[in-house]
PDB file of C-alpha atoms in Angstrom:
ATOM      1  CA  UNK A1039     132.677  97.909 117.992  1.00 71.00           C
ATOM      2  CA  UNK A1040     133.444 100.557 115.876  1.00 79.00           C
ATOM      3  CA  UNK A1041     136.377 102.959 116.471  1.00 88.00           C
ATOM      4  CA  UNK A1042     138.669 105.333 115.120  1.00 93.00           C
ATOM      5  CA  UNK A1043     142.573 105.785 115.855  1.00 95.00           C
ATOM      6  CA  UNK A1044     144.321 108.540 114.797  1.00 96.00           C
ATOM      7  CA  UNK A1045     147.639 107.936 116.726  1.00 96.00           C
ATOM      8  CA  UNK A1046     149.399 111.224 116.478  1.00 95.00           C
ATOM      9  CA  UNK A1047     148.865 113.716 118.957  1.00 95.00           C
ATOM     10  CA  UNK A1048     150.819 116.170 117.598  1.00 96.00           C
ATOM     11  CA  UNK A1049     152.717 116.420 114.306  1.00 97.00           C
ATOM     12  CA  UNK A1050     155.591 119.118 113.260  1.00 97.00           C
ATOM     13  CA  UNK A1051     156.517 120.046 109.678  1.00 97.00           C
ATOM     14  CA  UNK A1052     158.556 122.223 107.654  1.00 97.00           C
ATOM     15  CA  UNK A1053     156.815 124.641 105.514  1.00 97.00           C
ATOM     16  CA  UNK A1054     157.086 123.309 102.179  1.00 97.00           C
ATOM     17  CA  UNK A1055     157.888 119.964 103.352  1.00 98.00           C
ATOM     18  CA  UNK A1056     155.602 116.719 102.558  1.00 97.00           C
ATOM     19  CA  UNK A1057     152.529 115.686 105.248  1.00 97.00           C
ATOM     20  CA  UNK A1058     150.613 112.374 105.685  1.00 98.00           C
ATOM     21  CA  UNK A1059     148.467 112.294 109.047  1.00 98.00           C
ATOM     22  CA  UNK A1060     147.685 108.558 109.801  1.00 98.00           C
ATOM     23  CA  UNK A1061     143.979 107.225 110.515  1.00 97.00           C
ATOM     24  CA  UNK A1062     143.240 103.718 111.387  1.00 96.00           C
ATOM     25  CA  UNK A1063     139.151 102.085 111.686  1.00 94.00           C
ATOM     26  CA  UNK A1064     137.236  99.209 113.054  1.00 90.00           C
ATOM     27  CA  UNK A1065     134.447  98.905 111.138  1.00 82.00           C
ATOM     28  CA  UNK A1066     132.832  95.707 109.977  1.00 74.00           C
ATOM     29  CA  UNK A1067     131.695  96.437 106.698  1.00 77.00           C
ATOM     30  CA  UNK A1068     132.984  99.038 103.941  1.00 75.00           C
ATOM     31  CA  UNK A1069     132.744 102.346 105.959  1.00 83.00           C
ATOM     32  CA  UNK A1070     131.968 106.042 105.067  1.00 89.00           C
ATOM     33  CA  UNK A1071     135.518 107.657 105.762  1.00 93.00           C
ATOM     34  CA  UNK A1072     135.832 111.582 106.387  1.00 95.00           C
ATOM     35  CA  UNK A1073     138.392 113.768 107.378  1.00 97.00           C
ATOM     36  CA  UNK A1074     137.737 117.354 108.605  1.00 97.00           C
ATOM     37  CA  UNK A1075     139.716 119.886 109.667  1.00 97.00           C
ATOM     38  CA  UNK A1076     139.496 122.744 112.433  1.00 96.00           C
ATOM     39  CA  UNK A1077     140.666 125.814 112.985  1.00 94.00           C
ATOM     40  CA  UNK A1078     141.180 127.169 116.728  1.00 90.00           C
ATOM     41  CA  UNK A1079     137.948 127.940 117.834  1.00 89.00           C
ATOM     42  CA  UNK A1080     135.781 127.100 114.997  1.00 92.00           C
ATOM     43  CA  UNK A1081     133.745 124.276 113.186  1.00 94.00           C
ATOM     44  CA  UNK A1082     134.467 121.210 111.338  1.00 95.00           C
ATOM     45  CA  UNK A1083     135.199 121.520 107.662  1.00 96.00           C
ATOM     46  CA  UNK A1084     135.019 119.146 105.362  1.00 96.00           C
ATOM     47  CA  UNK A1085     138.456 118.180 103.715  1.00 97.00           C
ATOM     48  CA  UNK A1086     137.290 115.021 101.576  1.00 96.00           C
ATOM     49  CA  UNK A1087     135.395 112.128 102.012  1.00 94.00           C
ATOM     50  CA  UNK A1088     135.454 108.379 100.548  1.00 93.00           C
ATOM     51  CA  UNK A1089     132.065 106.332 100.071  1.00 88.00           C
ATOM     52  CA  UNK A1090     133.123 104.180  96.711  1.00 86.00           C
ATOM     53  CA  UNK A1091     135.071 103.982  93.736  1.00 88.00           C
ATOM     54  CA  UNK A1092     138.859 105.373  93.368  1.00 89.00           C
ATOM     55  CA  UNK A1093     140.541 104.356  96.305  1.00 91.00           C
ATOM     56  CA  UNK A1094     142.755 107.865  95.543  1.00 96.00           C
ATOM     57  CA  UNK A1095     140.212 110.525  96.760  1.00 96.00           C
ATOM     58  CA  UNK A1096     141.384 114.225  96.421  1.00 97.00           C
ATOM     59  CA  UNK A1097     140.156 116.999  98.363  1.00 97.00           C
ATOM     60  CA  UNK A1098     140.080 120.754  99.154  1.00 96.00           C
ATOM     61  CA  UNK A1099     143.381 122.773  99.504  1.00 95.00           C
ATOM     62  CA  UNK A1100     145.661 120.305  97.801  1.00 97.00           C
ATOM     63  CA  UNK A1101     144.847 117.548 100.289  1.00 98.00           C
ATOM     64  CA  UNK A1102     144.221 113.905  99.273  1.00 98.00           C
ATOM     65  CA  UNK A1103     143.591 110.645 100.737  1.00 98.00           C
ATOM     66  CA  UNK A1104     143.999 106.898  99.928  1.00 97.00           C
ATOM     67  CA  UNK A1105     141.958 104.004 101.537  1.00 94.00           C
ATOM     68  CA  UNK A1106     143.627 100.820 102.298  1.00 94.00           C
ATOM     69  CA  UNK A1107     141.244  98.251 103.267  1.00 91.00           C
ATOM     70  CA  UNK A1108     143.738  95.447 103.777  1.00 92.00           C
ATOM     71  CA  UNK A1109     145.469  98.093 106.447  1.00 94.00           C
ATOM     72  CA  UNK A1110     142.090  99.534 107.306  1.00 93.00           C
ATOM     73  CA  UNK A1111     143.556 102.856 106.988  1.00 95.00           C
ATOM     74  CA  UNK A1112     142.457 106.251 105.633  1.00 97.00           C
ATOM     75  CA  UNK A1113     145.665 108.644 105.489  1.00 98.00           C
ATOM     76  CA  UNK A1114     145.819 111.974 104.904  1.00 98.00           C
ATOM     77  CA  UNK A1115     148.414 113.350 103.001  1.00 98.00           C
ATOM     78  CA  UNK A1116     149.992 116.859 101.375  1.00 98.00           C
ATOM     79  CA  UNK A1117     153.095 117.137  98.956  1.00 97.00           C
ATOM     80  CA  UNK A1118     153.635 120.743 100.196  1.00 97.00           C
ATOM     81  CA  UNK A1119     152.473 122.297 103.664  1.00 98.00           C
ATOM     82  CA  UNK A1120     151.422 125.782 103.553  1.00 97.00           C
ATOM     83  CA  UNK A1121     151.433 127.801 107.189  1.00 96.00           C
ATOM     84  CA  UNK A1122     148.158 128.157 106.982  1.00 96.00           C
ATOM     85  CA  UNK A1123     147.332 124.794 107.095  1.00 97.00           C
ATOM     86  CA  UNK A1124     148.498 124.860 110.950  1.00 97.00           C
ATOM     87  CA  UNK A1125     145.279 123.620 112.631  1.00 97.00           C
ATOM     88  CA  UNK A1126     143.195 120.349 113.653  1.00 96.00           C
ATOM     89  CA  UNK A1127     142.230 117.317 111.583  1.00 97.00           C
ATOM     90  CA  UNK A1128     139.898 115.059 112.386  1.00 97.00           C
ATOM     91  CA  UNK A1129     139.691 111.263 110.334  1.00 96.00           C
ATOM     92  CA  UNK A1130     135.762 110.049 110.741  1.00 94.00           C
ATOM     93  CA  UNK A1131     133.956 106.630 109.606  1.00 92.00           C
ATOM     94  CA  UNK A1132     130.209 106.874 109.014  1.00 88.00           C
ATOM     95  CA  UNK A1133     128.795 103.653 109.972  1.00 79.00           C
ATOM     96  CA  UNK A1134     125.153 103.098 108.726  1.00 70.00           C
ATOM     97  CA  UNK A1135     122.921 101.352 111.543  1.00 65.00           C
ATOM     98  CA  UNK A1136     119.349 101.422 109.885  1.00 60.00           C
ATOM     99  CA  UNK A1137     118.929 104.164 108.366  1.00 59.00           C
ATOM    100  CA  UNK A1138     121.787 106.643 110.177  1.00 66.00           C
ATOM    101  CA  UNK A1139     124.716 107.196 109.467  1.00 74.00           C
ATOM    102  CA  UNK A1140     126.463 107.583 112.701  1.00 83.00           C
ATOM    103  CA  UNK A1141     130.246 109.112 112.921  1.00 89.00           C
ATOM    104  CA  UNK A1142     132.779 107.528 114.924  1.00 90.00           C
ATOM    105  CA  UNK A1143     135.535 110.289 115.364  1.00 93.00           C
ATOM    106  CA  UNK A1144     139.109 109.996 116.249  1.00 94.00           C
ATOM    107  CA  UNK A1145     140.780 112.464 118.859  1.00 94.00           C
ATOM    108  CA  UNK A1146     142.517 114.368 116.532  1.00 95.00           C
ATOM    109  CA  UNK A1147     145.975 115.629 115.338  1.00 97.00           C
ATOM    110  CA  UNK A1148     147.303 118.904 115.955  1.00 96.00           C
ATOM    111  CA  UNK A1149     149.285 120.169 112.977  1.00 98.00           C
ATOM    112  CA  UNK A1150     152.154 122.919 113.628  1.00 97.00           C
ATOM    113  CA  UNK A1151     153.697 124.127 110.504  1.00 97.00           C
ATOM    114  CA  UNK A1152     157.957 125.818 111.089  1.00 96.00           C
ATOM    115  CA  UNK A1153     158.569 128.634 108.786  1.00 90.00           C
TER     116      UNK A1153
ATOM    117  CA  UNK B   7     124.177 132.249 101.905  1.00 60.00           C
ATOM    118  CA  UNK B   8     123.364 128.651 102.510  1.00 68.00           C
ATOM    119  CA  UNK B   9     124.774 126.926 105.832  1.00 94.00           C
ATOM    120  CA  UNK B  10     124.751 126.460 109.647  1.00 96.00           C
ATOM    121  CA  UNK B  11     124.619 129.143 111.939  1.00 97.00           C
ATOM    122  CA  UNK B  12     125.073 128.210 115.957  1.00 97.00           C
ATOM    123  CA  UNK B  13     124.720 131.283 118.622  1.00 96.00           C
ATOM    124  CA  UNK B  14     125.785 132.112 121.110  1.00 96.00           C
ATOM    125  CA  UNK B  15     129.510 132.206 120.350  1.00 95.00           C
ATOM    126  CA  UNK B  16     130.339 132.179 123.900  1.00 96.00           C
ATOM    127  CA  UNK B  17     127.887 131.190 126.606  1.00 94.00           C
ATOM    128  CA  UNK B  18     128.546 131.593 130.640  1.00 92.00           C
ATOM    129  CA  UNK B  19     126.105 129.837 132.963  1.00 90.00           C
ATOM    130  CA  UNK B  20     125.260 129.865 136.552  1.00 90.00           C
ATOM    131  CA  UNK B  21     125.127 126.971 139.141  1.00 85.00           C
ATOM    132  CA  UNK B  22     122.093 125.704 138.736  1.00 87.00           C
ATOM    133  CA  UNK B  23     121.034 127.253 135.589  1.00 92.00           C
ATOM    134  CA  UNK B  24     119.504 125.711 132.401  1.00 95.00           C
ATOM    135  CA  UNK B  25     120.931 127.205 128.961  1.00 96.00           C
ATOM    136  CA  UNK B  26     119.701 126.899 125.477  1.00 97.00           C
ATOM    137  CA  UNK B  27     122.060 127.158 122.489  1.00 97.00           C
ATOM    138  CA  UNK B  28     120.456 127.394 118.941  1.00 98.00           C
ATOM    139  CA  UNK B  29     121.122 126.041 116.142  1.00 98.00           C
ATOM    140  CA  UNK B  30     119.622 126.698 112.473  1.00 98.00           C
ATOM    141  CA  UNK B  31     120.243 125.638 109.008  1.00 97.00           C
ATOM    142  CA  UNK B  32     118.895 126.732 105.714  1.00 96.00           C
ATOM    143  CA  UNK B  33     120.685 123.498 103.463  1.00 94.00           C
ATOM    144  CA  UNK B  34     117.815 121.525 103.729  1.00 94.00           C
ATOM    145  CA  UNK B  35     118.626 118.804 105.309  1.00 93.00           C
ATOM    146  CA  UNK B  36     117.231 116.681 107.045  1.00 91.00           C
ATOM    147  CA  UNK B  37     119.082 115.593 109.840  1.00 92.00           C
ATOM    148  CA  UNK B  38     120.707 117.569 112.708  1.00 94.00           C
ATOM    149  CA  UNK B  39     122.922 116.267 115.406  1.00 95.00           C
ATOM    150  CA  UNK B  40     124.959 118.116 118.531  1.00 97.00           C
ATOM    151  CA  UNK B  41     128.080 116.607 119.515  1.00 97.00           C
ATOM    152  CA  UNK B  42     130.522 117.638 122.559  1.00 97.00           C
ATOM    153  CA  UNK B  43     134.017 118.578 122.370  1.00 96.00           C
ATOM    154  CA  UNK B  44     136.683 118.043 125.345  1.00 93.00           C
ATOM    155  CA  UNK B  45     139.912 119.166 124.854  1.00 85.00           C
ATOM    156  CA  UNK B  46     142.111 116.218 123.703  1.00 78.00           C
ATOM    157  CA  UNK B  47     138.780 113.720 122.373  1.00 79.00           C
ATOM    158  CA  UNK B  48     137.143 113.691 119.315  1.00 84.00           C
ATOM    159  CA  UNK B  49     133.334 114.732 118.981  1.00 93.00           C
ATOM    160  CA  UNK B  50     131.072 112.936 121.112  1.00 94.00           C
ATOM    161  CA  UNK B  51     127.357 112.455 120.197  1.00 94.00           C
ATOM    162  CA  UNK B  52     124.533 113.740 122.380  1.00 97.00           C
ATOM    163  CA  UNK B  53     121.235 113.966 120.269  1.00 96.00           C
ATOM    164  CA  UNK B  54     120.411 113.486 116.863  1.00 93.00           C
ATOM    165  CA  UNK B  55     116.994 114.035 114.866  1.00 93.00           C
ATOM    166  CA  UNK B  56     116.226 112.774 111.449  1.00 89.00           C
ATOM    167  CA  UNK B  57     112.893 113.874 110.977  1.00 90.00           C
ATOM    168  CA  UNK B  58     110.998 116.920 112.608  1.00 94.00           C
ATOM    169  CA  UNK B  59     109.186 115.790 115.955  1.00 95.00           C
ATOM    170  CA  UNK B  60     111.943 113.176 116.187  1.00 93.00           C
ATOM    171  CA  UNK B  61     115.135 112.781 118.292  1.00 95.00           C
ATOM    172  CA  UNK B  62     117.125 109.997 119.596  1.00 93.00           C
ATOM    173  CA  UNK B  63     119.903 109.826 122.640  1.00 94.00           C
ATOM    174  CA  UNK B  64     123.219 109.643 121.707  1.00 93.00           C
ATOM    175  CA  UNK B  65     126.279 108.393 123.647  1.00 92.00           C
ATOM    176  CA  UNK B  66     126.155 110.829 126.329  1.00 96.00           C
ATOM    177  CA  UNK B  67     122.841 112.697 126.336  1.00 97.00           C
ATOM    178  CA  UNK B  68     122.437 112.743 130.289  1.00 96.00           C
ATOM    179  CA  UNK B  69     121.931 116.480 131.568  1.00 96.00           C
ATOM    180  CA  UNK B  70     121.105 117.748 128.066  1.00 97.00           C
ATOM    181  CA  UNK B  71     117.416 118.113 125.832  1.00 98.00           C
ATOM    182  CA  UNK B  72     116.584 119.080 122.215  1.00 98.00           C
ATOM    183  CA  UNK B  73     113.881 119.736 120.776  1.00 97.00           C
ATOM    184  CA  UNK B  74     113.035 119.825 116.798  1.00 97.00           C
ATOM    185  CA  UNK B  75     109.632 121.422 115.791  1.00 97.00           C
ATOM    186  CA  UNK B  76     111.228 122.592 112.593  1.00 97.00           C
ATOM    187  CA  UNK B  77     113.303 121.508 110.491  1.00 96.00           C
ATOM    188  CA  UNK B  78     115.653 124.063 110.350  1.00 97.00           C
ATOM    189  CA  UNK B  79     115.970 124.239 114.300  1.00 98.00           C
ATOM    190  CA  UNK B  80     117.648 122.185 116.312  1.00 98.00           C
ATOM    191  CA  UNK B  81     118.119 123.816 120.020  1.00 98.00           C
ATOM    192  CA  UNK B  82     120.402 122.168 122.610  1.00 98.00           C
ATOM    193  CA  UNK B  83     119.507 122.969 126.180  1.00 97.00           C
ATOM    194  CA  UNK B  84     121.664 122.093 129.017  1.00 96.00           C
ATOM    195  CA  UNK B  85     120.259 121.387 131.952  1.00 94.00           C
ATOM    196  CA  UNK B  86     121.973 121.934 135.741  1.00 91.00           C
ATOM    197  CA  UNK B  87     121.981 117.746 135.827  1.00 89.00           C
ATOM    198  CA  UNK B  88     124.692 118.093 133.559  1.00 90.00           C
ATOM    199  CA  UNK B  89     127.403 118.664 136.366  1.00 88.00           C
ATOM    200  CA  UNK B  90     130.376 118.872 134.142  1.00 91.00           C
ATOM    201  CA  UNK B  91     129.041 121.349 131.210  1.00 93.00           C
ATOM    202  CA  UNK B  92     132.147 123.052 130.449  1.00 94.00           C
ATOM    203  CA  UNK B  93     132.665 122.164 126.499  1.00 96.00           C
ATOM    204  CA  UNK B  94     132.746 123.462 122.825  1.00 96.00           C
ATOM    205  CA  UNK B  95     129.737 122.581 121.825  1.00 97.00           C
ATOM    206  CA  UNK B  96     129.117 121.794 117.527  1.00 97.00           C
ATOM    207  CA  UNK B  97     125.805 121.221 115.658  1.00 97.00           C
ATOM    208  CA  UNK B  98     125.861 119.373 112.013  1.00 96.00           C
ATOM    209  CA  UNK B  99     123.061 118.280 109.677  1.00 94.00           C
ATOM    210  CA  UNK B 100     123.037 116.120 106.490  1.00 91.00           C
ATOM    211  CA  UNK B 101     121.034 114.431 104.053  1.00 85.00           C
ATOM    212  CA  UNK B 102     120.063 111.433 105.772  1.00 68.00           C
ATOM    213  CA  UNK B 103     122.633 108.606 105.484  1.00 66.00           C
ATOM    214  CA  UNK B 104     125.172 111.094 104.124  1.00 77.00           C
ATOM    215  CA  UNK B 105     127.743 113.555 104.606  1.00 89.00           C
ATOM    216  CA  UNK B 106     127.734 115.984 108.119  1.00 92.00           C
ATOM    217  CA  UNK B 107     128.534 119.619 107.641  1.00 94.00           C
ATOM    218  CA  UNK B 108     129.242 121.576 110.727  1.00 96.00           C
ATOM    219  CA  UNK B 109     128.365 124.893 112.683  1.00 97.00           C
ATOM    220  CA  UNK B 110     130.963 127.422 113.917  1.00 96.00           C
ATOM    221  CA  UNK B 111     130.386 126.444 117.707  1.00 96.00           C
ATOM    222  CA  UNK B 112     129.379 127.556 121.020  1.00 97.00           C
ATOM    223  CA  UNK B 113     131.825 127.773 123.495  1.00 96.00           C
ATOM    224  CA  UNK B 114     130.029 127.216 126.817  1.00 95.00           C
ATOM    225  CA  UNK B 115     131.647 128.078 130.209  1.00 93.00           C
ATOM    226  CA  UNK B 116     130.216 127.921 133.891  1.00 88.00           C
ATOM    227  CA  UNK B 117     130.555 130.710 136.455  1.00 84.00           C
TER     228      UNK B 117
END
């Protein structure tokens, strides 16, 4: 079955200092992989996505993300953590069954950011 | 401005009481899904419609109806045999096959 594992809860960082948020899949075949990030109260926004190609996919706001397949892994990283990037992030696989593309979400990890 | 619009922001609802919460999008697309958010999980799928006239159950659709006779609608109603309602609720659509963009949320809360 298909599944996502993102297994920190909770993460602390320095401003300024270095980020990589962890997301492991089960997914038979080569997967859609998404990660999103939220804001208290609000939506999902899309961060970056990988569906081919470049294993090194960058995103928006100086976020980037590298798939491993041999780890089955999709990590999130940041060389520099702003305080505004305090918030939610979610790692997703899009598994096609037909012709949907069904997301598989993990639980989450809540960023905090120290000045 | 194109996008995903969701109202309510906040919804309160009564023992017993069925509530709708809308959903609308002007990208297009055409597929729209609502998923449930519990403190602590990820997004759980309830319904999900790739073509107008068309929906199918997701993994917990018990206590909960759509309906799609447009294809920029996509209204959730929650019905009182969903006994545990209390949830932030998000709508997305896509292309089919390809990438979900989200609403901003209803938050809905019983009395």
């Amino acid at each position: 079955a298909q599944s996502v594992t993102q297994p920190d809860i909770h993460i602390t960082v320095s401003e300024g200092a270095s980020l990589e948020l962890r997301c492991n899949y089960s997914y038979g075949a080569t997967p859609y992989l998404f990660w999103y990030v939220q804001s208290p109260g609000q939506g999902l926004q899309l961060l970056l996505k990988y569906f081919s190609g470049d294993t090194l996919v960058q995103g928006i706001k100086g976020f980037e993300a590298e798939f491993k397949r041999s780890q089955s892994s999709f990590n999130l990283r940041k060389p520099s953590v702003h305080w505004s990037d305090a918030a939610e992030y979610f790692c997703a696989v899009g598994a096609a069954l037909y012709n949907f593309n069904k997301f598989y979400f993990g639980s989450g990890t809540k960023l905090n950011v120290k000045p | 401005d194109g996008g995903i619009t969701q109202s309510p922001k906040y919804l309160f609802r009564k023992e017993g009481q069925n509530v709708t919460l809308s959903c609308e999008q002007n990208l297009n697309h055409d597929a729209m899904y609502w998923y449930r958010q519990d403190p602590g999980q990820g997004l759980r799928l309830i319904y999900y419609s790739q073509i107008v006239n068309d929906f199918q159950k997701g993994d917990i659709a018990e206590g909960y109806s759509v309906s799609r006779e447009k294809k920029e609608s996509f209204p959730l109603t929650v019905t009182s045999a969903q006994k545990n309602p209390t949830a932030f609720y998000l709508c997305a659509s896509s292309f089919t096959e390809e990438t979900q963009y989200f609403g901003p949320g209803t938050r809905l809360l019983v009395l």
